[in-house]
Coordinates of C-alpha atoms in Angstrom, one line a residue:
M135 CA 23.2 12.8 31.1
M136 CA 20.2 10.8 32.4
E137 CA 20.7 7.0 32.1
F138 CA 18.1 4.4 33.1
N139 CA 20.6 1.5 32.9
N140 CA 17.9 -1.1 32.5
A141 CA 19.3 -4.6 32.3
E142 CA 17.0 -5.7 29.4
A143 CA 18.5 -2.8 27.4
D144 CA 21.9 -4.5 27.4
R145 CA 21.1 -7.2 24.8
V146 CA 20.1 -5.5 21.5
K147 CA 18.0 -6.9 18.7
L148 CA 19.6 -6.7 15.2
C149 CA 18.1 -7.8 11.9
L150 CA 20.1 -8.4 8.8
I151 CA 18.1 -7.8 5.6
G152 CA 20.2 -9.5 2.9
N153 CA 20.3 -12.5 0.7
S154 CA 22.1 -15.8 0.2
K155 CA 25.9 -15.4 0.5
L156 CA 25.8 -12.3 2.7
S157 CA 23.3 -14.0 5.0
K158 CA 25.5 -17.0 5.4
M159 CA 28.5 -14.9 6.2
V160 CA 26.7 -13.0 8.9
H161 CA 25.1 -16.2 10.2
S162 CA 28.6 -17.6 10.9
L163 CA 29.2 -14.6 13.2
I164 CA 26.1 -15.1 15.4
P165 CA 28.0 -17.2 18.1
E166 CA 30.5 -14.4 18.6
F167 CA 27.8 -11.9 19.6
Q168 CA 25.1 -14.1 21.2
S169 CA 25.7 -12.8 24.7
I170 CA 25.1 -9.1 23.7
A171 CA 23.0 -9.3 20.6
E172 CA 20.1 -11.2 19.2
I173 CA 20.6 -11.4 15.4
V174 CA 17.7 -12.2 13.1
I175 CA 18.4 -12.8 9.4
I176 CA 15.8 -12.2 6.7
D177 CA 16.7 -13.3 3.2
S178 CA 15.0 -10.9 0.9
I179 CA 15.7 -7.8 -1.3
F180 CA 14.0 -4.5 -2.3
N181 CA 10.2 -4.5 -1.9
D182 CA 10.1 -7.8 -0.1
A183 CA 12.9 -6.6 2.2
L184 CA 10.9 -3.4 2.9
M185 CA 7.7 -5.3 3.7
S186 CA 9.6 -7.7 6.0
A187 CA 11.3 -4.8 7.8
R188 CA 8.1 -2.9 8.3
R189 CA 6.4 -5.9 9.9
L190 CA 9.3 -6.1 12.4
V191 CA 9.1 -2.4 13.2
E192 CA 5.3 -2.6 13.7
H193 CA 5.9 -5.3 16.3
D194 CA 8.8 -3.5 17.9
A195 CA 10.9 -6.6 17.2
V196 CA 14.2 -4.9 16.1
D197 CA 16.4 -2.1 17.4
V198 CA 18.7 -1.7 14.3
F199 CA 18.7 -3.1 10.8
I200 CA 21.9 -4.1 9.0
S201 CA 22.2 -4.5 5.3
A202 CA 24.4 -3.8 2.3
G203 CA 24.4 -2.0 -1.0
A204 CA 21.1 -1.0 -2.6
N205 CA 19.1 -2.8 0.1
A206 CA 20.7 -0.6 2.8
H207 CA 20.1 2.6 0.8
Y208 CA 16.5 1.6 0.1
L209 CA 15.7 0.7 3.8
K210 CA 17.5 3.8 5.2
D211 CA 15.2 6.1 3.2
T212 CA 12.0 4.6 4.5
L213 CA 12.4 3.1 7.9
P214 CA 12.0 5.0 11.3
V215 CA 14.7 2.9 13.0
P216 CA 18.5 3.1 12.4
V217 CA 19.9 1.2 9.4
V218 CA 23.7 0.4 9.5
P219 CA 25.1 -0.3 6.1
L220 CA 27.9 -2.7 5.4
E221 CA 30.9 -0.5 4.5
L222 CA 33.0 -1.6 1.6
R223 CA 36.6 -1.2 2.7
Q224 CA 39.5 -0.7 0.3
S225 CA 41.2 -3.8 1.6
D226 CA 38.1 -5.8 0.7
L227 CA 38.2 -4.5 -2.9
V228 CA 41.9 -5.2 -3.2
N229 CA 41.5 -8.8 -2.0
A230 CA 38.5 -9.3 -4.3
V231 CA 40.5 -8.1 -7.4
L232 CA 43.4 -10.3 -6.5
K233 CA 41.1 -13.3 -6.2
A234 CA 39.3 -12.5 -9.5
R235 CA 42.7 -12.0 -11.3
Q236 CA 43.4 -15.7 -10.6
I237 CA 40.2 -16.6 -12.5
S238 CA 40.3 -14.2 -15.5
N239 CA 42.1 -11.0 -16.6
K240 CA 38.8 -9.5 -17.8
I241 CA 36.9 -8.4 -14.7
L242 CA 33.5 -6.7 -14.3
L243 CA 33.1 -4.7 -11.0
L244 CA 29.4 -4.0 -10.6
T245 CA 28.4 -1.9 -7.6
Y246 CA 25.4 0.1 -6.4
E247 CA 25.4 3.7 -7.6
H248 CA 25.5 5.4 -4.2
Q249 CA 28.1 3.1 -2.6
S250 CA 31.7 4.2 -2.0
T251 CA 34.0 1.8 -3.9
W252 CA 37.6 3.1 -3.5
T253 CA 38.3 2.4 -7.2
E254 CA 41.2 4.8 -7.6
F255 CA 43.7 2.0 -7.4
L256 CA 42.2 0.0 -10.2
D257 CA 44.1 1.8 -12.9
Y258 CA 47.4 0.6 -11.3
V259 CA 46.6 -3.1 -11.2
E260 CA 48.7 -4.7 -13.9
G261 CA 47.8 -7.5 -16.2
V262 CA 44.0 -7.1 -15.9
D263 CA 41.2 -5.2 -17.6
I264 CA 38.8 -4.1 -15.0
E265 CA 35.5 -2.5 -16.1
H266 CA 33.5 -0.7 -13.4
R267 CA 29.8 -0.3 -13.8
T268 CA 27.1 0.9 -11.4
Y269 CA 23.3 0.3 -11.2
K270 CA 20.4 2.1 -9.5
T271 CA 17.7 -0.6 -9.5
A272 CA 17.6 -4.4 -9.4
E273 CA 16.3 -4.4 -13.0
E274 CA 19.3 -2.3 -14.1
A275 CA 21.6 -4.8 -12.4
R276 CA 20.0 -7.7 -14.3
E277 CA 20.1 -5.8 -17.6
T278 CA 23.9 -5.4 -17.1
F279 CA 24.4 -9.1 -17.5
H280 CA 22.8 -9.1 -21.0
G281 CA 25.7 -9.4 -23.4
V282 CA 28.3 -9.7 -20.7
E283 CA 29.8 -12.8 -22.3
K284 CA 30.0 -11.0 -25.7
D285 CA 32.2 -8.4 -23.9
G286 CA 34.6 -11.1 -22.9
I287 CA 33.9 -10.7 -19.2
G288 CA 35.5 -13.7 -17.4
V289 CA 34.6 -13.0 -13.7
V290 CA 32.3 -10.6 -11.8
I291 CA 33.0 -8.8 -8.5
G292 CA 30.0 -7.5 -6.5
S293 CA 27.6 -7.8 -3.6
S294 CA 25.8 -10.9 -2.6
F295 CA 22.9 -10.0 -4.9
I296 CA 25.3 -9.4 -7.9
C297 CA 27.0 -12.7 -7.2
D298 CA 23.7 -14.5 -7.3
L299 CA 22.9 -12.9 -10.7
A300 CA 26.4 -13.9 -12.0
E301 CA 25.8 -17.5 -10.7
Q302 CA 22.5 -17.6 -12.6
E303 CA 24.3 -16.6 -15.8
G304 CA 26.9 -19.2 -15.3
L305 CA 29.7 -16.7 -14.7
P306 CA 32.5 -17.0 -12.1
F307 CA 32.1 -14.4 -9.3
V308 CA 33.9 -13.0 -6.2
M309 CA 32.0 -11.4 -3.4
V310 CA 33.4 -8.0 -2.6
Y311 CA 32.5 -8.2 1.2
S312 CA 34.7 -10.0 3.7
R313 CA 33.9 -11.7 7.0
E314 CA 35.9 -9.0 8.8
S315 CA 33.7 -6.2 7.2
C316 CA 30.6 -8.0 8.4
R317 CA 32.0 -8.3 11.9
H318 CA 32.8 -4.6 11.9
M319 CA 29.2 -3.9 10.7
V320 CA 27.7 -6.0 13.5
R321 CA 29.9 -4.2 16.1
K322 CA 28.9 -0.8 14.8
A323 CA 25.2 -1.8 14.8
I324 CA 25.4 -3.0 18.4
A325 CA 26.8 0.4 19.4
V326 CA 24.2 2.3 17.4
A327 CA 21.4 0.1 18.8
G328 CA 22.5 0.7 22.4
E329 CA 22.6 4.4 21.9
H330 CA 19.3 4.4 20.0
K331 CA 17.6 2.6 22.9
R332 CA 19.1 4.9 25.5
E333 CA 18.1 7.9 23.5
G334 CA 14.6 6.5 23.1
E335 CA 14.3 6.1 26.9
R336 CA 15.5 9.6 27.5
R337 CA 13.1 11.0 24.9
A338 CA 10.2 9.0 26.4
F339 CA 10.9 10.2 29.9
V340 CA 11.2 13.9 28.7
Q341 CA 7.9 13.4 26.8
F342 CA 6.3 11.9 29.9
L343 CA 7.3 15.0 31.9
L344 CA 6.0 17.3 29.2
D345 CA 2.7 15.6 28.9
S346 CA 2.3 15.7 32.7
A347 CA 2.5 19.5 32.5
S348 CA -0.9 21.2 32.9
S349 CA -0.2 23.9 30.3
P350 CA 1.1 23.9 26.7
T351 CA 4.9 23.5 27.1
I352 CA 7.7 23.8 24.5
I353 CA 11.5 23.1 25.1
T354 CA 14.2 24.5 22.9
N355 CA 18.0 24.0 22.9
R356 CA 20.4 26.8 23.5
D357 CA 20.2 27.7 19.8
E358 CA 16.4 28.1 20.3
Q359 CA 15.6 25.1 18.1
V360 CA 12.5 23.2 19.2
I361 CA 13.4 19.8 20.7
G362 CA 10.2 18.9 22.5
F363 CA 6.6 19.8 23.2
N364 CA 3.5 18.3 24.6
R365 CA 0.2 17.6 22.9
S366 CA -1.4 20.7 24.4
A367 CA 1.3 22.9 22.7
L368 CA 0.7 21.0 19.5
N369 CA -3.0 21.8 19.6
L370 CA -2.3 25.5 20.4
V371 CA 0.6 26.3 18.1
K372 CA -0.1 25.8 14.4
G373 CA 2.5 23.7 12.6
L374 CA 4.7 23.2 15.7
A375 CA 7.6 20.9 14.8
R376 CA 10.9 19.8 16.1
N377 CA 14.2 21.2 14.7
K378 CA 12.6 24.5 13.8
R379 CA 13.6 27.8 15.5
I380 CA 11.1 29.0 18.1
D381 CA 10.7 32.4 16.3
R382 CA 8.8 30.5 13.5
F383 CA 6.0 30.1 16.1
L384 CA 6.4 32.8 18.7
D385 CA 7.4 36.5 18.5
S386 CA 11.1 36.8 17.6
R387 CA 11.7 39.2 20.5
F388 CA 11.7 36.1 22.8
L389 CA 15.2 35.2 21.3
Q390 CA 16.7 38.2 23.0
I391 CA 15.8 37.5 26.6
P392 CA 16.7 34.3 28.6
D393 CA 13.9 34.7 31.2
T394 CA 10.6 36.7 30.8
V395 CA 6.9 36.6 31.3
A396 CA 4.9 38.3 28.4
E397 CA 1.1 38.9 28.3
G398 CA -1.2 39.3 25.3
I399 CA 1.0 37.4 22.9
Q400 CA -0.9 36.2 19.7
V401 CA -0.3 32.5 19.1
G402 CA -2.3 31.4 16.1
D403 CA -5.9 32.6 16.8
R404 CA -5.5 32.8 20.6
L405 CA -4.1 35.4 23.0
C406 CA -1.6 33.8 25.4
Q407 CA 0.6 34.5 28.4
V408 CA 4.1 33.2 27.6
Q409 CA 6.6 32.4 30.3
K410 CA 10.2 31.7 29.2
S411 CA 12.7 30.2 31.5
A412 CA 16.4 29.3 30.8
F413 CA 17.8 26.2 32.4
E414 CA 21.4 25.5 33.0
I415 CA 23.7 22.5 33.8
D416 CA 26.9 23.2 35.7
G417 CA 26.4 26.9 35.1
R418 CA 26.1 26.4 31.4
R419 CA 22.9 27.3 29.6
V420 CA 21.6 24.3 27.6
G421 CA 18.1 25.3 26.7
H422 CA 14.9 27.1 27.4
L423 CA 11.4 26.2 28.5
Y424 CA 8.3 28.0 27.2
A425 CA 5.1 27.6 29.3
L426 CA 2.0 29.0 27.5
T427 CA -1.4 29.9 29.1
A428 CA -4.1 30.5 26.5
A429 CA -6.9 33.0 27.2
P430 CA -10.4 31.4 27.1
Q431 CA -12.1 31.2 23.7
S432 CA -14.9 33.6 23.1
K433 CA -17.5 30.8 22.9
P434 CA -16.7 27.8 25.1
G435 CA -17.4 24.5 23.4
S436 CA -17.2 25.9 19.9
E437 CA -15.5 24.1 17.2
A438 CA -11.7 23.8 16.8
K439 CA -10.6 25.1 13.4
T440 CA -7.2 24.4 11.8
S441 CA -6.5 25.1 8.1
G442 CA -10.2 24.8 7.2
L443 CA -10.9 21.6 9.1
I444 CA -13.9 22.0 11.5
Y445 CA -14.2 19.5 14.3
Q446 CA -14.7 18.9 18.0
S447 CA -14.7 15.1 18.1
G448 CA -11.9 13.1 19.6
R449 CA -11.7 11.1 16.4
M450 CA -10.9 14.2 14.3
A451 CA -8.6 15.6 16.9
E452 CA -6.5 12.4 16.6
V453 CA -6.6 12.8 12.8
V454 CA -5.4 16.4 13.0
H455 CA -2.6 15.3 15.3
F456 CA -1.3 12.8 12.8
L457 CA -1.6 15.3 9.9
Q458 CA 0.6 17.7 11.8
V459 CA 3.1 15.0 12.9
Y460 CA 3.4 13.4 9.5
G461 CA 3.4 16.7 7.8
A462 CA 6.6 17.6 9.6
T463 CA 8.4 14.6 8.2
P464 CA 9.9 14.4 4.7
G465 CA 8.0 11.2 3.8
A466 CA 5.0 10.8 1.6
V467 CA 1.6 10.9 3.2
L468 CA -1.4 8.8 2.0
L469 CA -4.9 10.1 2.8
R470 CA -7.7 7.6 2.7
G471 CA -11.4 8.5 3.0
E472 CA -14.7 8.7 1.2
T473 CA -15.5 11.5 -1.2
G474 CA -16.3 14.7 0.6
T475 CA -14.4 14.0 3.8
G476 CA -12.0 16.9 3.3
K477 CA -8.9 15.2 1.8
E478 CA -7.7 18.4 0.1
L479 CA -8.1 20.4 3.4
A480 CA -6.2 17.6 5.2
A481 CA -3.5 17.9 2.5
R482 CA -3.2 21.6 3.1
M483 CA -2.8 21.0 6.8
I484 CA 0.1 18.6 6.0
H485 CA 1.6 21.4 3.8
D486 CA 1.2 23.9 6.6
S487 CA 3.0 21.6 9.0
S488 CA 5.9 20.7 6.5
A489 CA 9.3 22.2 6.0
N490 CA 7.9 23.5 2.7
K491 CA 5.1 25.5 4.2
E492 CA 6.3 28.7 2.6
G493 CA 6.3 27.1 -0.8
P494 CA 3.4 26.5 -3.3
F495 CA 0.6 24.0 -2.8
V496 CA -0.2 22.3 -6.1
A497 CA -3.2 19.9 -6.3
I498 CA -4.2 17.6 -9.2
N499 CA -7.1 15.2 -9.7
C500 CA -5.5 12.1 -11.2
A501 CA -8.8 11.0 -12.7
A502 CA -9.2 14.3 -14.6
I503 CA -5.8 14.2 -16.5
P504 CA -6.0 12.5 -19.9
S505 CA -3.4 9.8 -20.3
E506 CA -1.9 11.5 -23.4
L507 CA -1.4 14.7 -21.5
F508 CA 0.0 13.2 -18.3
E509 CA 3.7 13.8 -19.1
S510 CA 3.4 17.3 -20.6
E511 CA 1.1 18.4 -17.7
L512 CA 3.2 17.0 -14.9
F513 CA 6.7 17.1 -16.3
G514 CA 6.4 20.1 -18.7
Y515 CA 8.1 20.3 -22.0
A516 CA 11.0 22.0 -23.7
D517 CA 10.7 24.4 -26.6
G518 CA 9.8 22.5 -29.8
A519 CA 9.3 19.2 -27.9
F520 CA 6.4 18.3 -30.2
T521 CA 4.2 19.7 -32.9
S522 CA 2.0 22.6 -31.7
S523 CA 3.8 22.9 -28.4
R524 CA 3.9 26.4 -27.0
S525 CA 6.9 28.5 -28.0
G526 CA 9.5 28.6 -25.2
G527 CA 8.2 25.4 -23.6
K528 CA 6.1 25.0 -20.5
S529 CA 6.9 24.2 -16.9
G530 CA 5.1 21.2 -15.5
L531 CA 3.0 20.9 -12.4
L532 CA 5.8 19.1 -10.5
E533 CA 8.3 22.0 -11.3
N534 CA 5.6 24.5 -10.2
A535 CA 5.3 22.6 -6.9
N536 CA 9.1 22.6 -6.2
N537 CA 9.9 23.6 -2.6
G538 CA 6.3 23.1 -1.8
T539 CA 3.7 20.3 -1.6
F540 CA 2.2 18.2 -4.5
F541 CA -1.2 16.7 -3.8
M542 CA -2.5 13.9 -6.0
D543 CA -6.2 13.2 -5.4
E544 CA -7.8 10.0 -6.6
I545 CA -4.4 8.4 -7.1
N546 CA -6.1 5.1 -7.6
S547 CA -7.5 6.4 -10.9
L548 CA -4.0 6.7 -12.4
P549 CA -3.4 4.3 -15.3
L550 CA -0.5 1.8 -14.8
P551 CA 1.8 3.4 -17.4
Q552 CA 1.5 6.7 -15.6
Q553 CA 2.1 5.0 -12.3
A554 CA 5.5 3.8 -13.5
K555 CA 6.4 7.4 -14.5
L556 CA 5.3 8.8 -11.2
L557 CA 7.2 6.1 -9.3
R558 CA 10.4 7.2 -11.0
V559 CA 9.9 10.8 -9.9
L560 CA 9.4 9.6 -6.3
Q561 CA 12.5 7.5 -6.5
E562 CA 14.8 9.9 -8.2
R563 CA 13.4 13.1 -6.8
E564 CA 14.0 14.8 -10.1
V565 CA 11.9 15.4 -13.3
R566 CA 13.0 15.8 -16.9
P567 CA 10.6 17.9 -19.1
V568 CA 9.6 16.3 -22.3
G569 CA 12.1 17.0 -25.0
S570 CA 14.7 18.3 -22.6
R571 CA 18.2 17.0 -21.8
R572 CA 18.3 18.5 -18.4
S573 CA 16.7 17.2 -15.2
I574 CA 15.3 19.4 -12.5
A575 CA 15.9 18.4 -8.9
L576 CA 12.8 18.3 -6.8
N577 CA 12.2 19.2 -3.1
I578 CA 8.6 18.3 -2.7
K579 CA 6.4 17.0 0.0
F580 CA 4.2 14.4 -1.7
V581 CA 0.7 13.8 -0.5
A582 CA -1.7 11.3 -2.2
A583 CA -5.4 10.6 -1.6
C584 CA -7.7 7.8 -2.5
N585 CA -11.2 6.7 -1.8
H586 CA -10.4 3.0 -2.4
D587 CA -8.3 0.5 -0.5
L588 CA -5.1 0.7 -2.5
L589 CA -3.9 -2.6 -1.2
E590 CA -6.9 -4.2 -2.8
E591 CA -6.1 -2.4 -6.0
V592 CA -2.6 -3.8 -5.9
R593 CA -4.0 -7.3 -5.4
A594 CA -6.3 -6.8 -8.3
G595 CA -3.4 -5.7 -10.5
R596 CA -4.7 -2.2 -11.0
F597 CA -2.0 -0.5 -8.9
R598 CA 1.7 -1.0 -8.8
E599 CA 3.0 -2.6 -5.7
D600 CA 6.3 -0.7 -5.6
L601 CA 4.4 2.7 -6.0
Y602 CA 2.0 1.6 -3.2
Y603 CA 4.9 1.1 -0.8
R604 CA 6.5 4.4 -1.9
L605 CA 3.2 6.2 -1.0
N606 CA 2.4 4.1 2.0
V607 CA 5.0 5.6 4.3
F608 CA 2.5 7.5 6.5
I609 CA -1.2 6.8 6.3
V610 CA -4.1 9.0 7.7
N611 CA -7.7 7.7 7.5
L612 CA -10.3 10.4 7.3
P613 CA -13.5 9.1 8.9
P614 CA -16.8 9.7 7.1
L615 CA -19.2 12.2 8.7
R616 CA -21.6 9.4 9.9
E617 CA -18.8 8.1 12.1
R618 CA -18.1 11.4 13.8
P619 CA -21.6 12.8 14.8
D620 CA -20.1 15.1 17.4
D621 CA -18.8 17.2 14.5
I622 CA -22.2 17.8 12.9
E623 CA -23.1 20.7 15.1
P624 CA -19.9 22.7 14.8
L625 CA -19.9 22.1 11.0
T626 CA -23.5 23.3 10.8
R627 CA -22.8 26.4 12.8
H628 CA -19.7 27.1 10.7
F629 CA -21.6 26.9 7.4
I630 CA -24.4 29.1 8.8
Q631 CA -21.8 31.7 9.5
S632 CA -19.7 31.4 6.4
L633 CA -22.6 31.1 4.0
G634 CA -24.4 33.9 5.8
R635 CA -21.4 36.2 5.1
Q636 CA -21.3 35.0 1.5
Y637 CA -25.0 35.7 0.8
G638 CA -25.4 38.6 3.2
I639 CA -27.9 36.7 5.4
D640 CA -28.1 37.7 9.1
A641 CA -29.4 34.3 10.3
D642 CA -30.2 33.3 13.9
E643 CA -27.5 30.7 14.3
D644 CA -28.7 29.2 17.5
A645 CA -32.3 28.9 16.3
L646 CA -31.4 27.3 13.0
A647 CA -29.0 24.9 14.7
E648 CA -31.7 23.9 17.1
V649 CA -33.9 23.0 14.2
L650 CA -31.4 21.3 11.9
V651 CA -28.8 19.6 14.1
P652 CA -31.1 16.8 15.6
R653 CA -32.3 16.0 12.1
F654 CA -28.8 16.1 10.6
R655 CA -27.5 13.7 13.3
R656 CA -29.9 11.1 12.2
Y657 CA -29.0 11.3 8.5
R658 CA -26.3 9.1 6.9
W659 CA -24.5 11.8 4.8
P660 CA -23.3 9.7 1.8
G661 CA -21.6 12.8 0.4
N662 CA -20.1 13.6 3.8
V663 CA -19.0 17.2 4.7
R664 CA -19.3 18.4 1.1
Q665 CA -23.0 17.3 1.0
L666 CA -23.6 19.0 4.3
E667 CA -22.2 22.3 3.0
N668 CA -24.3 22.1 -0.2
L669 CA -27.5 21.3 1.8
M670 CA -26.8 24.1 4.2
E671 CA -26.4 26.5 1.3
R672 CA -29.9 25.5 0.0
L673 CA -31.5 25.6 3.4
L674 CA -30.0 28.9 4.5
V675 CA -31.1 30.7 1.4
S676 CA -34.5 29.1 1.6
S677 CA -34.9 30.2 5.2
T678 CA -35.1 33.8 4.1
L679 CA -38.5 33.0 2.5
Y680 CA -40.1 32.5 5.9
T681 CA -41.0 35.0 8.5
S682 CA -40.0 32.8 11.5
T683 CA -37.8 29.9 12.4
E684 CA -40.9 27.9 13.3
Q685 CA -42.4 28.4 9.9
F686 CA -39.1 27.4 8.3
A687 CA -39.0 24.3 10.5
S688 CA -42.5 23.3 9.4
Q689 CA -41.4 23.3 5.8
L690 CA -38.1 21.5 6.3
Q691 CA -39.4 18.2 4.9
S692 CA -40.4 19.8 1.6
L693 CA -37.0 21.7 1.4
A694 CA -34.8 18.7 2.2
S695 CA -36.9 15.5 1.8
E696 CA -33.8 13.3 1.9
L697 CA -33.4 14.0 5.6
F698 CA -36.7 12.4 6.3
E699 CA -36.3 9.1 4.4
A700 CA -34.6 6.2 6.1
T701 CA -33.0 8.6 8.5
D702 CA -32.6 6.0 11.2
C703 CA -30.2 3.9 9.0
G704 CA -27.3 6.3 9.4
H705 CA -25.5 4.2 12.0
A706 CA -22.2 2.6 11.2
G707 CA -22.1 -1.2 11.1
F708 CA -24.3 -2.3 8.3
A709 CA -22.7 -4.8 6.0
E710 CA -21.6 -3.4 2.7
G711 CA -24.0 -4.4 0.0
G712 CA -26.8 -4.6 2.5
H713 CA -29.5 -2.2 3.7
L714 CA -27.0 0.7 4.0
Q715 CA -26.0 0.4 0.3
S716 CA -29.6 0.0 -0.7
V717 CA -30.4 3.3 1.0
E718 CA -27.5 5.0 -0.8
Q719 CA -28.7 3.6 -4.2
E720 CA -32.2 4.8 -3.7
E721 CA -31.0 8.3 -2.8
I722 CA -28.8 8.5 -5.9
L723 CA -31.7 7.3 -8.2
K724 CA -34.1 9.7 -6.6
V725 CA -31.8 12.7 -7.0
L726 CA -31.0 11.7 -10.6
D727 CA -34.7 11.4 -11.4
S728 CA -35.4 14.8 -9.8
F729 CA -32.8 16.4 -12.1
G730 CA -34.1 14.6 -15.2
G731 CA -31.0 12.4 -15.4
N732 CA -28.5 15.4 -15.4
K733 CA -25.4 13.8 -13.7
T734 CA -23.7 17.2 -13.3
K735 CA -26.5 18.7 -11.2
A736 CA -27.1 15.4 -9.3
A737 CA -23.5 15.1 -8.3
E738 CA -23.4 18.7 -7.2
Y739 CA -26.5 18.2 -5.1
L740 CA -25.2 14.9 -3.5
G741 CA -21.9 16.6 -2.7
I742 CA -19.8 14.1 -4.7
S743 CA -17.7 14.3 -7.9
Q744 CA -19.0 13.3 -11.3
T745 CA -16.4 10.5 -11.4
T746 CA -17.7 9.1 -8.1
L747 CA -21.3 9.3 -9.3
W748 CA -20.4 7.5 -12.5
R749 CA -18.6 4.8 -10.5
R750 CA -21.6 4.3 -8.3
L751 CA -24.0 4.1 -11.3
K752 CA -21.7 1.5 -12.9
Q753 CA -21.9 -0.6 -9.7
M754 CA -25.6 -0.3 -9.9
S755 CA -25.9 -1.2 -13.5
A756 CA -27.5 -4.5 -12.8
D757 CA -30.3 -2.8 -10.9
P758 CA -33.3 -2.4 -13.2
R759 CA -34.3 0.8 -11.4
A760 CA -31.2 2.5 -12.8
V761 CA -32.3 1.9 -16.4
G762 CA -33.6 5.0 -18.1
N763 CA -31.8 7.4 -15.7
D764 CA -28.5 7.1 -17.4
Q765 CA -28.7 10.3 -19.4
S766 CA -26.0 12.9 -19.7
G767 CA -28.4 15.8 -19.4
E768 CA -25.6 18.0 -20.6

């Protein structure tokens, strides 16, 4: 096995995320390990612990985290680096019980639900009454102490966090962890950190070799599971992901032959030559290398298209790369972007890249679900759960999305009470229909989208911080159309083709593009791609009224006057609330006026949702020009 044996890799960086008593115990061990490990201690729990840990990960300041109990479980679920938990050994629990027995014969043992506790021997301890309880959250742990004195509890055994709670309540306590257990945890973490660093070096070197290859390249192990690929392969093979068998992406007949060259193999929408080579170490086959050569596309320079996203800009290529990479993970993905930037199409790409790609894709608009129907719509309900409920009950949207993807658009519009219910679903990975006694386990890829800065919403008290960090595992920012002008031409050509098929119009694509694209590139596109599509629909149908492209071009200003007003202001960089916002407000007011105040038609014309239009009008309410246009028109 390849080893770099870099000297700087010998001393590993560990970080303890714990609190008070556990921190002190680990701190006392630092001198023992200072020659081989740098140990940093952060005294925090739960959300604070997660935020602190993520900051360290972002700055590459830690190799392995060490923690205990609920903290360890919480971190292990969400961090991309190893987390070594403090293991509760049976000898620790025996010693803790013996110490506690000297204080009181009525003992409360309080442990985290998912922690092994070796409690089988408790029934055989004579002369004491030991009550064992578990908790899932910090709040549940705190609630356990309500009424503890009434139960006659004389001493509490638990983690550092539980001992702190007992101390606050004035109850005697015994910490269940020992110094020896902490020492064992640190030793294990050092071993894990060393292996993690060596494995990282090996992966980085293999990836360097792959990316140096001139053609799309995929590596599989001897069981034909994908273990590596370069970016060229990722761009060519739709949904390519590690730990999946190669026959999910290429013809299954490749599994039967160790070495071959095959021509004319369909890979996505491209014909390719595929060369497969087996490689061996000491005469034993350990894997295979697939080198792909794609045939030229029919139209050089035409747009790239993946799951409905049309682009050719480097900015969007990077976005698509992250959508595919993050889609292949089990974590939640948060999409951020203005209205009309294609967040649902991006969510579908995530779905296509996920392990649940064969399952359903269920999308909801959080702003469109009435608060009183939230539980019944998402969770479903049992037969007879409430008056007028449908006989036999109804499955909820979450159950419908099981083994698939659940996309929540405008997540920032969800009221706080509903946010708490959604958080519980994300934490527990299960849902209980209204009126039912059974819970349904969920295997769902969660994707959320927002057109606001969620962190600002958290600071304003309109969005739960714990839900934010649950959703904020992987973030993809979808740029507005004005920030990716290179995509305007391929999008225009795509809509000419697709709308032409829809309306049966045989348009001259090159001639229309030559007329429209220069004008489109100077426009700001407040409604983004959706507005472009709506405008192209109007212009394409209108073009059939003229006998030549030149005649159509001469009438373009009357057909799309918005393109000719303040068109040179479409560059990024104007301060919000300045000239750029003024142009947007004027456009909204003009369109509203042209439709007699009808918001439905105005929103459709602008390529934005009615909710977004209402929000923009509310922001403009102080503008006297808005007065008189606020009619429903419906």
